[in-house]
Structure formats: C-alpha cells, structure tokens
mmCIF file of C-alpha atoms and ligand atoms in Angstrom:
data_model
loop_
_atom_site.group_PDB
_atom_site.id
_atom_site.type_symbol
_atom_site.label_atom_id
_atom_site.label_comp_id
_atom_site.label_asym_id
_atom_site.label_seq_id
_atom_site.Cartn_x
_atom_site.Cartn_y
_atom_site.Cartn_z
ATOM 1 C CA MET C 113 64.400 -149.507 -41.637
ATOM 2 C CA LYS C 114 63.343 -147.255 -38.723
ATOM 3 C CA LYS C 115 65.453 -147.601 -35.589
ATOM 4 C CA ASN C 116 65.040 -145.287 -32.620
ATOM 5 C CA LEU C 117 62.554 -142.500 -32.100
ATOM 6 C CA MET C 118 64.679 -139.325 -32.097
ATOM 7 C CA TYR C 119 61.985 -136.658 -31.795
ATOM 8 C CA GLU C 120 58.204 -136.514 -31.708
ATOM 9 C CA GLY C 121 56.308 -133.336 -32.471
ATOM 10 C CA LYS C 122 52.603 -132.640 -32.806
ATOM 11 C CA GLY C 123 52.305 -133.664 -36.432
ATOM 12 C CA LYS C 124 55.430 -135.688 -37.171
ATOM 13 C CA ALA C 125 57.971 -138.058 -35.648
ATOM 14 C CA LEU C 126 61.620 -138.619 -36.588
ATOM 15 C CA TYR C 127 63.426 -141.961 -36.405
ATOM 16 C CA SER C 128 67.098 -142.809 -36.863
ATOM 17 C CA THR C 129 68.108 -145.248 -39.625
ATOM 18 C CA ASP C 130 71.070 -147.503 -40.370
ATOM 19 C CA ASN C 131 72.565 -144.668 -42.412
ATOM 20 C CA ALA C 132 74.187 -142.006 -40.238
ATOM 21 C CA GLY C 133 72.834 -138.583 -41.141
ATOM 22 C CA GLU C 134 69.577 -139.952 -42.591
ATOM 23 C CA LEU C 135 66.263 -140.025 -40.733
ATOM 24 C CA ILE C 136 62.754 -141.247 -41.424
ATOM 25 C CA GLN C 137 60.132 -138.540 -41.003
ATOM 26 C CA VAL C 138 56.693 -139.995 -40.217
ATOM 27 C CA PHE C 139 53.568 -137.907 -40.856
ATOM 28 C CA LYS C 140 50.978 -138.498 -38.122
ATOM 29 C CA ASP C 141 47.205 -138.241 -38.332
ATOM 30 C CA ASP C 142 47.139 -135.791 -35.413
ATOM 31 C CA ALA C 143 45.791 -132.324 -36.140
ATOM 32 C CA THR C 144 46.602 -129.522 -33.711
ATOM 33 C CA ALA C 145 46.002 -125.795 -33.642
ATOM 34 C CA PHE C 146 46.509 -122.844 -31.341
ATOM 35 C CA ASP C 147 49.902 -124.170 -30.197
ATOM 36 C CA GLY C 148 48.484 -127.581 -29.378
ATOM 37 C CA LYS C 149 45.452 -126.391 -27.403
ATOM 38 C CA LYS C 150 43.087 -127.902 -29.980
ATOM 39 C CA HIS C 151 43.751 -131.517 -30.946
ATOM 40 C CA ASP C 152 42.075 -134.217 -33.010
ATOM 41 C CA VAL C 153 43.051 -137.314 -34.957
ATOM 42 C CA ILE C 154 42.013 -137.271 -38.602
ATOM 43 C CA ALA C 155 42.395 -140.567 -40.444
ATOM 44 C CA GLY C 156 44.383 -140.183 -43.639
ATOM 45 C CA LYS C 157 45.906 -136.768 -42.850
ATOM 46 C CA GLY C 158 49.426 -138.190 -42.466
ATOM 47 C CA GLN C 159 49.252 -139.804 -45.874
ATOM 48 C CA LEU C 160 47.878 -136.662 -47.536
ATOM 49 C CA ASN C 161 50.557 -134.427 -45.990
ATOM 50 C CA CYS C 162 53.325 -136.876 -46.874
ATOM 51 C CA ALA C 163 52.155 -136.976 -50.495
ATOM 52 C CA ILE C 164 51.738 -133.189 -50.770
ATOM 53 C CA SER C 165 55.113 -132.514 -49.076
ATOM 54 C CA THR C 166 56.835 -134.989 -51.387
ATOM 55 C CA PHE C 167 55.321 -133.214 -54.382
ATOM 56 C CA PHE C 168 56.511 -129.760 -53.281
ATOM 57 C CA PHE C 169 60.002 -130.923 -52.215
ATOM 58 C CA GLU C 170 60.499 -132.573 -55.608
ATOM 59 C CA LYS C 171 59.358 -129.411 -57.397
ATOM 60 C CA LEU C 172 61.755 -127.348 -55.262
ATOM 61 C CA HIS C 173 64.642 -129.669 -56.123
ATOM 62 C CA ALA C 174 63.792 -129.222 -59.793
ATOM 63 C CA ALA C 175 64.096 -125.458 -59.190
ATOM 64 C CA ASN C 176 67.533 -125.960 -57.557
ATOM 65 C CA ILE C 177 66.303 -125.272 -54.020
ATOM 66 C CA GLN C 178 67.967 -127.578 -51.496
ATOM 67 C CA THR C 179 65.706 -129.406 -49.009
ATOM 68 C CA HIS C 180 66.141 -132.235 -46.515
ATOM 69 C CA PHE C 181 63.991 -134.573 -48.645
ATOM 70 C CA ILE C 182 65.684 -137.701 -50.014
ATOM 71 C CA LYS C 183 62.792 -139.956 -51.026
ATOM 72 C CA ARG C 184 59.365 -141.146 -50.060
ATOM 73 C CA GLU C 185 59.581 -144.417 -48.144
ATOM 74 C CA SER C 186 55.904 -145.316 -47.682
ATOM 75 C CA GLN C 187 52.496 -143.679 -47.682
ATOM 76 C CA THR C 188 53.253 -141.763 -44.482
ATOM 77 C CA GLU C 189 57.058 -141.765 -44.359
ATOM 78 C CA MET C 190 59.892 -139.978 -46.112
ATOM 79 C CA ARG C 191 63.653 -140.345 -45.836
ATOM 80 C CA ILE C 192 65.392 -137.057 -45.031
ATOM 81 C CA HIS C 193 68.843 -135.661 -44.299
ATOM 82 C CA GLN C 194 69.284 -134.943 -40.607
ATOM 83 C CA LEU C 195 69.574 -131.180 -40.122
ATOM 84 C CA THR C 196 70.510 -129.113 -37.102
ATOM 85 C CA MET C 197 67.263 -127.155 -36.937
ATOM 86 C CA MET C 198 67.052 -123.478 -36.074
ATOM 87 C CA PRO C 199 64.192 -122.605 -33.680
ATOM 88 C CA VAL C 200 62.907 -119.988 -36.099
ATOM 89 C CA GLU C 201 59.806 -120.117 -38.289
ATOM 90 C CA VAL C 202 59.837 -118.068 -41.488
ATOM 91 C CA VAL C 203 56.370 -117.008 -42.615
ATOM 92 C CA ILE C 204 55.807 -115.561 -46.088
ATOM 93 C CA ARG C 205 52.561 -113.716 -46.751
ATOM 94 C CA ASN C 206 51.063 -112.731 -50.099
ATOM 95 C CA ILE C 207 47.576 -111.907 -48.793
ATOM 96 C CA ALA C 208 46.693 -110.751 -45.263
ATOM 97 C CA ALA C 209 45.124 -113.439 -43.045
ATOM 98 C CA GLY C 210 45.506 -114.865 -39.558
ATOM 99 C CA SER C 211 47.836 -113.270 -37.048
ATOM 100 C CA ILE C 212 48.871 -110.268 -39.157
ATOM 101 C CA CYS C 213 45.231 -109.159 -39.308
ATOM 102 C CA ARG C 214 44.959 -109.334 -35.520
ATOM 103 C CA ARG C 215 48.323 -107.630 -34.932
ATOM 104 C CA LEU C 216 48.021 -104.813 -37.464
ATOM 105 C CA GLY C 217 44.267 -104.461 -37.876
ATOM 106 C CA LEU C 218 44.346 -105.479 -41.544
ATOM 107 C CA GLU C 219 41.275 -106.796 -43.306
ATOM 108 C CA GLU C 220 41.470 -110.523 -44.146
ATOM 109 C CA GLY C 221 42.008 -110.886 -47.888
ATOM 110 C CA LYS C 222 43.947 -107.671 -48.471
ATOM 111 C CA ILE C 223 46.483 -108.373 -51.224
ATOM 112 C CA LEU C 224 49.935 -107.201 -50.119
ATOM 113 C CA ASP C 225 51.934 -105.029 -52.542
ATOM 114 C CA ARG C 226 54.784 -107.528 -52.319
ATOM 115 C CA PRO C 227 55.472 -110.740 -50.397
ATOM 116 C CA LEU C 228 56.218 -110.105 -46.728
ATOM 117 C CA ALA C 229 58.602 -112.226 -44.622
ATOM 118 C CA GLU C 230 58.104 -112.508 -40.856
ATOM 119 C CA LEU C 231 60.078 -114.448 -38.239
ATOM 120 C CA PHE C 232 58.654 -116.307 -35.246
ATOM 121 C CA TYR C 233 60.403 -118.038 -32.366
ATOM 122 C CA LYS C 234 59.341 -121.704 -32.326
ATOM 123 C CA ASP C 235 58.085 -122.205 -28.782
ATOM 124 C CA ASP C 236 54.542 -123.447 -28.121
ATOM 125 C CA ALA C 237 54.626 -122.465 -24.450
ATOM 126 C CA LEU C 238 55.266 -118.861 -25.508
ATOM 127 C CA GLY C 239 52.761 -119.036 -28.384
ATOM 128 C CA ASP C 240 55.438 -118.715 -31.110
ATOM 129 C CA PRO C 241 56.149 -114.984 -30.575
ATOM 130 C CA MET C 242 57.184 -112.761 -33.473
ATOM 131 C CA ILE C 243 60.904 -111.898 -33.479
ATOM 132 C CA ASN C 244 63.418 -110.069 -35.678
ATOM 133 C CA THR C 245 67.000 -110.647 -36.852
ATOM 134 C CA GLU C 246 68.426 -109.001 -33.736
ATOM 135 C CA HIS C 247 66.674 -111.514 -31.477
ATOM 136 C CA CYS C 248 68.054 -114.335 -33.624
ATOM 137 C CA GLU C 249 71.611 -113.014 -33.320
ATOM 138 C CA LEU C 250 71.447 -112.014 -29.654
ATOM 139 C CA PHE C 251 70.007 -115.322 -28.474
ATOM 140 C CA GLY C 252 72.066 -117.471 -30.849
ATOM 141 C CA TRP C 253 69.122 -118.877 -32.817
ATOM 142 C CA ALA C 254 70.538 -117.857 -36.212
ATOM 143 C CA THR C 255 73.132 -115.400 -37.535
ATOM 144 C CA ALA C 256 72.181 -112.352 -39.598
ATOM 145 C CA ASP C 257 73.589 -114.154 -42.645
ATOM 146 C CA ASP C 258 71.450 -117.210 -41.864
ATOM 147 C CA VAL C 259 68.349 -115.007 -41.654
ATOM 148 C CA ARG C 260 69.192 -113.280 -44.942
ATOM 149 C CA LEU C 261 69.590 -116.659 -46.645
ATOM 150 C CA MET C 262 66.409 -118.085 -45.130
ATOM 151 C CA ARG C 263 64.451 -115.079 -46.414
ATOM 152 C CA THR C 264 65.973 -115.378 -49.882
ATOM 153 C CA ILE C 265 65.218 -119.100 -50.084
ATOM 154 C CA ALA C 266 61.704 -118.594 -48.673
ATOM 155 C CA MET C 267 60.962 -115.965 -51.345
ATOM 156 C CA GLU C 268 62.163 -118.394 -54.005
ATOM 157 C CA VAL C 269 59.953 -121.149 -52.521
ATOM 158 C CA ASN C 270 57.071 -118.664 -52.641
ATOM 159 C CA ARG C 271 57.658 -118.061 -56.342
ATOM 160 C CA VAL C 272 57.703 -121.793 -57.171
ATOM 161 C CA MET C 273 54.741 -122.752 -54.974
ATOM 162 C CA SER C 274 52.578 -119.766 -55.946
ATOM 163 C CA GLN C 275 52.962 -120.640 -59.622
ATOM 164 C CA LEU C 276 52.114 -124.328 -59.121
ATOM 165 C CA LEU C 277 49.045 -123.467 -57.058
ATOM 166 C CA GLU C 278 47.790 -120.592 -59.247
ATOM 167 C CA ASP C 279 47.948 -123.001 -62.196
ATOM 168 C CA VAL C 280 45.289 -125.109 -60.448
ATOM 169 C CA GLY C 281 43.179 -122.166 -59.272
ATOM 170 C CA ILE C 282 44.508 -121.826 -55.734
ATOM 171 C CA HIS C 283 45.935 -118.672 -54.109
ATOM 172 C CA LEU C 284 48.945 -119.240 -51.838
ATOM 173 C CA VAL C 285 47.905 -116.783 -49.126
ATOM 174 C CA ASP C 286 50.758 -117.499 -46.681
ATOM 175 C CA PHE C 287 52.950 -120.327 -45.454
ATOM 176 C CA LYS C 288 55.507 -121.246 -42.806
ATOM 177 C CA LEU C 289 58.939 -122.781 -43.385
ATOM 178 C CA GLU C 290 61.579 -124.172 -41.038
ATOM 179 C CA PHE C 291 65.276 -124.393 -41.867
ATOM 180 C CA GLY C 292 68.295 -126.214 -40.521
ATOM 181 C CA LYS C 293 71.984 -126.657 -41.260
ATOM 182 C CA LEU C 294 73.585 -129.529 -43.121
ATOM 183 C CA ASN C 295 77.322 -129.037 -42.656
ATOM 184 C CA ASP C 296 77.402 -125.280 -43.286
ATOM 185 C CA ALA C 297 74.558 -125.027 -45.781
ATOM 186 C CA ILE C 298 71.123 -123.678 -44.893
ATOM 187 C CA VAL C 299 68.612 -126.290 -45.995
ATOM 188 C CA LEU C 300 64.813 -126.265 -45.976
ATOM 189 C CA GLY C 301 63.422 -128.858 -43.542
ATOM 190 C CA ASP C 302 60.109 -129.829 -41.933
ATOM 191 C CA GLU C 303 57.170 -130.205 -44.342
ATOM 192 C CA ILE C 304 55.209 -128.265 -46.932
ATOM 193 C CA SER C 305 51.563 -129.187 -46.554
ATOM 194 C CA PRO C 306 48.186 -127.490 -46.025
ATOM 195 C CA ASP C 307 48.950 -127.730 -42.270
ATOM 196 C CA GLY C 308 51.435 -124.872 -42.639
ATOM 197 C CA CYS C 309 49.905 -122.895 -45.515
ATOM 198 C CA ARG C 310 46.780 -120.900 -46.209
ATOM 199 C CA LEU C 311 45.273 -121.907 -49.543
ATOM 200 C CA TRP C 312 42.169 -120.235 -50.969
ATOM 201 C CA ASP C 313 40.221 -121.236 -54.058
ATOM 202 C CA VAL C 314 40.689 -118.452 -56.611
ATOM 203 C CA GLU C 315 37.030 -118.474 -57.717
ATOM 204 C CA THR C 316 35.122 -118.974 -54.476
ATOM 205 C CA GLY C 317 37.612 -118.097 -51.724
ATOM 206 C CA LYS C 318 36.938 -121.518 -50.174
ATOM 207 C CA LYS C 319 39.590 -122.381 -47.586
ATOM 208 C CA LEU C 320 41.624 -125.460 -48.505
ATOM 209 C CA ASP C 321 43.965 -125.621 -45.496
ATOM 210 C CA LYS C 322 44.155 -126.107 -41.729
ATOM 211 C CA ASP C 323 41.911 -123.087 -41.094
ATOM 212 C CA VAL C 324 39.084 -125.558 -41.862
ATOM 213 C CA PHE C 325 40.102 -127.369 -38.660
ATOM 214 C CA ARG C 326 41.075 -124.268 -36.639
ATOM 215 C CA ARG C 327 37.721 -122.616 -37.364
ATOM 216 C CA ASP C 328 35.495 -125.729 -37.681
ATOM 217 C CA LEU C 329 34.630 -125.004 -41.312
ATOM 218 C CA GLY C 330 34.170 -128.616 -42.465
ATOM 219 C CA GLY C 331 36.121 -131.773 -43.226
ATOM 220 C CA LEU C 332 39.902 -131.358 -43.183
ATOM 221 C CA SER C 333 40.791 -134.514 -45.109
ATOM 222 C CA GLU C 334 38.262 -133.620 -47.846
ATOM 223 C CA VAL C 335 39.916 -130.250 -48.550
ATOM 224 C CA TYR C 336 43.482 -131.642 -48.318
ATOM 225 C CA HIS C 337 42.383 -134.334 -50.762
ATOM 226 C CA GLU C 338 41.039 -131.643 -53.081
ATOM 227 C CA VAL C 339 44.409 -129.827 -53.015
ATOM 228 C CA ALA C 340 46.235 -133.080 -53.829
ATOM 229 C CA THR C 341 43.830 -133.982 -56.630
ATOM 230 C CA ARG C 342 44.018 -130.541 -58.234
ATOM 231 C CA LEU C 343 47.835 -130.699 -58.195
ATOM 232 C CA GLY C 344 47.653 -134.144 -59.815
ATOM 233 C CA ILE C 345 49.182 -135.877 -56.778
ATOM 234 C CA PRO C 346 48.197 -139.557 -56.517
ATOM 235 C CA ILE C 347 46.941 -140.505 -53.034
HETATM 236 P P1 TMP S 408 49.700 -116.948 -38.616
HETATM 237 O O1 TMP S 408 48.750 -116.132 -39.422
HETATM 238 O O2 TMP S 408 49.060 -117.695 -37.491
HETATM 239 O O3 TMP S 408 50.900 -116.137 -38.167
HETATM 240 O O4 TMP S 408 50.256 -118.086 -39.566
HETATM 241 C C1 TMP S 408 50.818 -117.798 -40.835
HETATM 242 C C2 TMP S 408 51.014 -119.065 -41.620
HETATM 243 O O5 TMP S 408 52.022 -119.871 -41.032
HETATM 244 C C3 TMP S 408 49.771 -119.944 -41.687
HETATM 245 O O6 TMP S 408 49.709 -120.506 -42.981
HETATM 246 C C4 TMP S 408 50.005 -121.003 -40.647
HETATM 247 C C5 TMP S 408 51.495 -121.120 -40.608
HETATM 248 N N1 TMP S 408 52.015 -121.393 -39.270
HETATM 249 C C6 TMP S 408 52.233 -122.696 -38.879
HETATM 250 O O7 TMP S 408 52.025 -123.623 -39.641
HETATM 251 N N2 TMP S 408 52.716 -122.932 -37.633
HETATM 252 C C7 TMP S 408 53.006 -121.943 -36.757
HETATM 253 O O8 TMP S 408 53.454 -122.222 -35.643
HETATM 254 C C8 TMP S 408 52.791 -120.579 -37.185
HETATM 255 C C9 TMP S 408 53.091 -119.426 -36.268
HETATM 256 C C10 TMP S 408 52.285 -120.368 -38.438
HETATM 257 N N1 LIG S 409 50.789 -123.176 -34.284
HETATM 258 C C1 LIG S 409 50.345 -124.082 -35.318
HETATM 259 C C2 LIG S 409 48.996 -123.708 -35.869
HETATM 260 O O1 LIG S 409 48.112 -123.186 -35.201
HETATM 261 C C3 LIG S 409 50.351 -125.509 -34.886
HETATM 262 C C4 LIG S 409 49.806 -125.754 -33.510
HETATM 263 O O2 LIG S 409 49.478 -124.811 -32.853
HETATM 264 O O3 LIG S 409 49.673 -126.878 -33.111
HETATM 265 O O4 LIG S 409 48.825 -123.938 -37.029
#
C-alpha cells in the first residue's frame, strides 16, 4: 500500500501510494512542543490522534466542509488527497490561552466576545511567527482570496467542532488548522487532534490536550483517551 516516504514531520509522515494524488498519512507516537525543543515518545498517541482526526474529518464532511481525508486505512494511518500545502497556520480562538495571553497580556480563560482568527507562518526555526494577509500576499504564501476562504472555512469548522465538544462537556478553547490546494480549491489538510487544540472540561477546567505535555500536567495518552471516549470514538 505505502510506497515512498514523501515527507516526515514531527508528528506525522506522508507516503506515496499506487494511486497518483493519494497519500497515506501516518500518525506517529512522537510528542513535541515549543517548536520541537521538547520531545518524547508516547505509546498509543498516533492511534488516538488518527481516530480523533478521522472522527472530526467525517463530521466536517457531513457538514459539507471539504478536507483531504479519504478513509482510515489502519489504526495509525489514513488515506488522503495530496494537497499543495500553504505554509500558513490558521488559529481560531474562543477563549484566551497560550500565546495570545503572552502577547496581549490577557488573562488565561477570558471568553472572547467572538471567535478570533490569527495567522502564523509555519517555520519552526523562526518559532512560527504571527503574520497577516499582507505578508501572505507579499511573500507568495497565499493570496488575499485564499486567506479570506481559509478564515471562512475555519470559522465553519469552529462551529461544527465547538458543538460536538460542548455536547460532551468540553470547551473548544482554540485550535490550529492547515490548508492546501487541490486543483484550485482550498481544502483543509493536516489533522484535527488534541495536539493542535486546547480542550478544557466545562465543569472542572481540566486540560484535555497537549498542554498536559507542554506543561507536565500528567499523562497525555490518558487525557486524549478521555476525549475520544467522551466523543464516543472507538479506540
Ligand atoms: P498558541 O497559543 O501557542 O498560539 O496556539 C494556539 C493553538 O494552536 C493551540 O491549540 C496550539 C495550536 N498550535 C499548534 O498546534 N501548532 C503550532 O505551531 C501553533 C503556533 C499553534
Ligand atoms: N508548535 C507546536 C506546539 O507547541 C508543535 C511543536 O512545537 O512541536 O504545539
């Protein structure tokens, strides 16, 4: 099934297949934070993230949001459409946490009046700096139309995911998305897992995401498992 390794990132690897335009995305057990400065291997994380990503991609398809997901191939692998990725990360925030608190002096936990979209340039060596539409256009990372569409789709993803998570008592605090092009269409790529989201228990505020690893707050696979179980995802 898998042929050649096309790309290997910190958390995932992409392989070519016999079908042109289709890749296998493999979810690794590696956990990284702070642009790769902190690293560990956590048994079972790849499987949990593959299952959770599959769940969200299928829900997005049901809501008519196009993604690169085709089907799950194994416990840690999914078949995807090959996209030409844009080096831009779109972050949506519903509640202040993480970098926005440091940058703007906000208190962690402040509920924002409406969802906020931010753009970051995907470059570990530079620490993923914050950018705006003009940077995207000037440096050829994405056109203004691309950025507008990415924001619109990301807000729609926020609506779908927030509802699913609130229904099981979890606040979607913030999350990061990556997009690419398939022919001329902007399509959601990458993954949707607790690695790229902040998830807080509605009742207790308990963190159910990668902050557990970033801040040494406990077992990462235990909280990812809890997210999966609450959403009714079989592991
Ligand atoms: P931040 O508070 O560090 O800017 O992160 C916001 C959200 O985006 C958080 O849920 C983590 C996620 N994120 C990633 O997954 N990878 C990244 O490179 C960045 C910048 C953010
Ligand atoms: N920047 C991402 C994070 O901290 C991933 C990484 O740094 O490895 O979540």
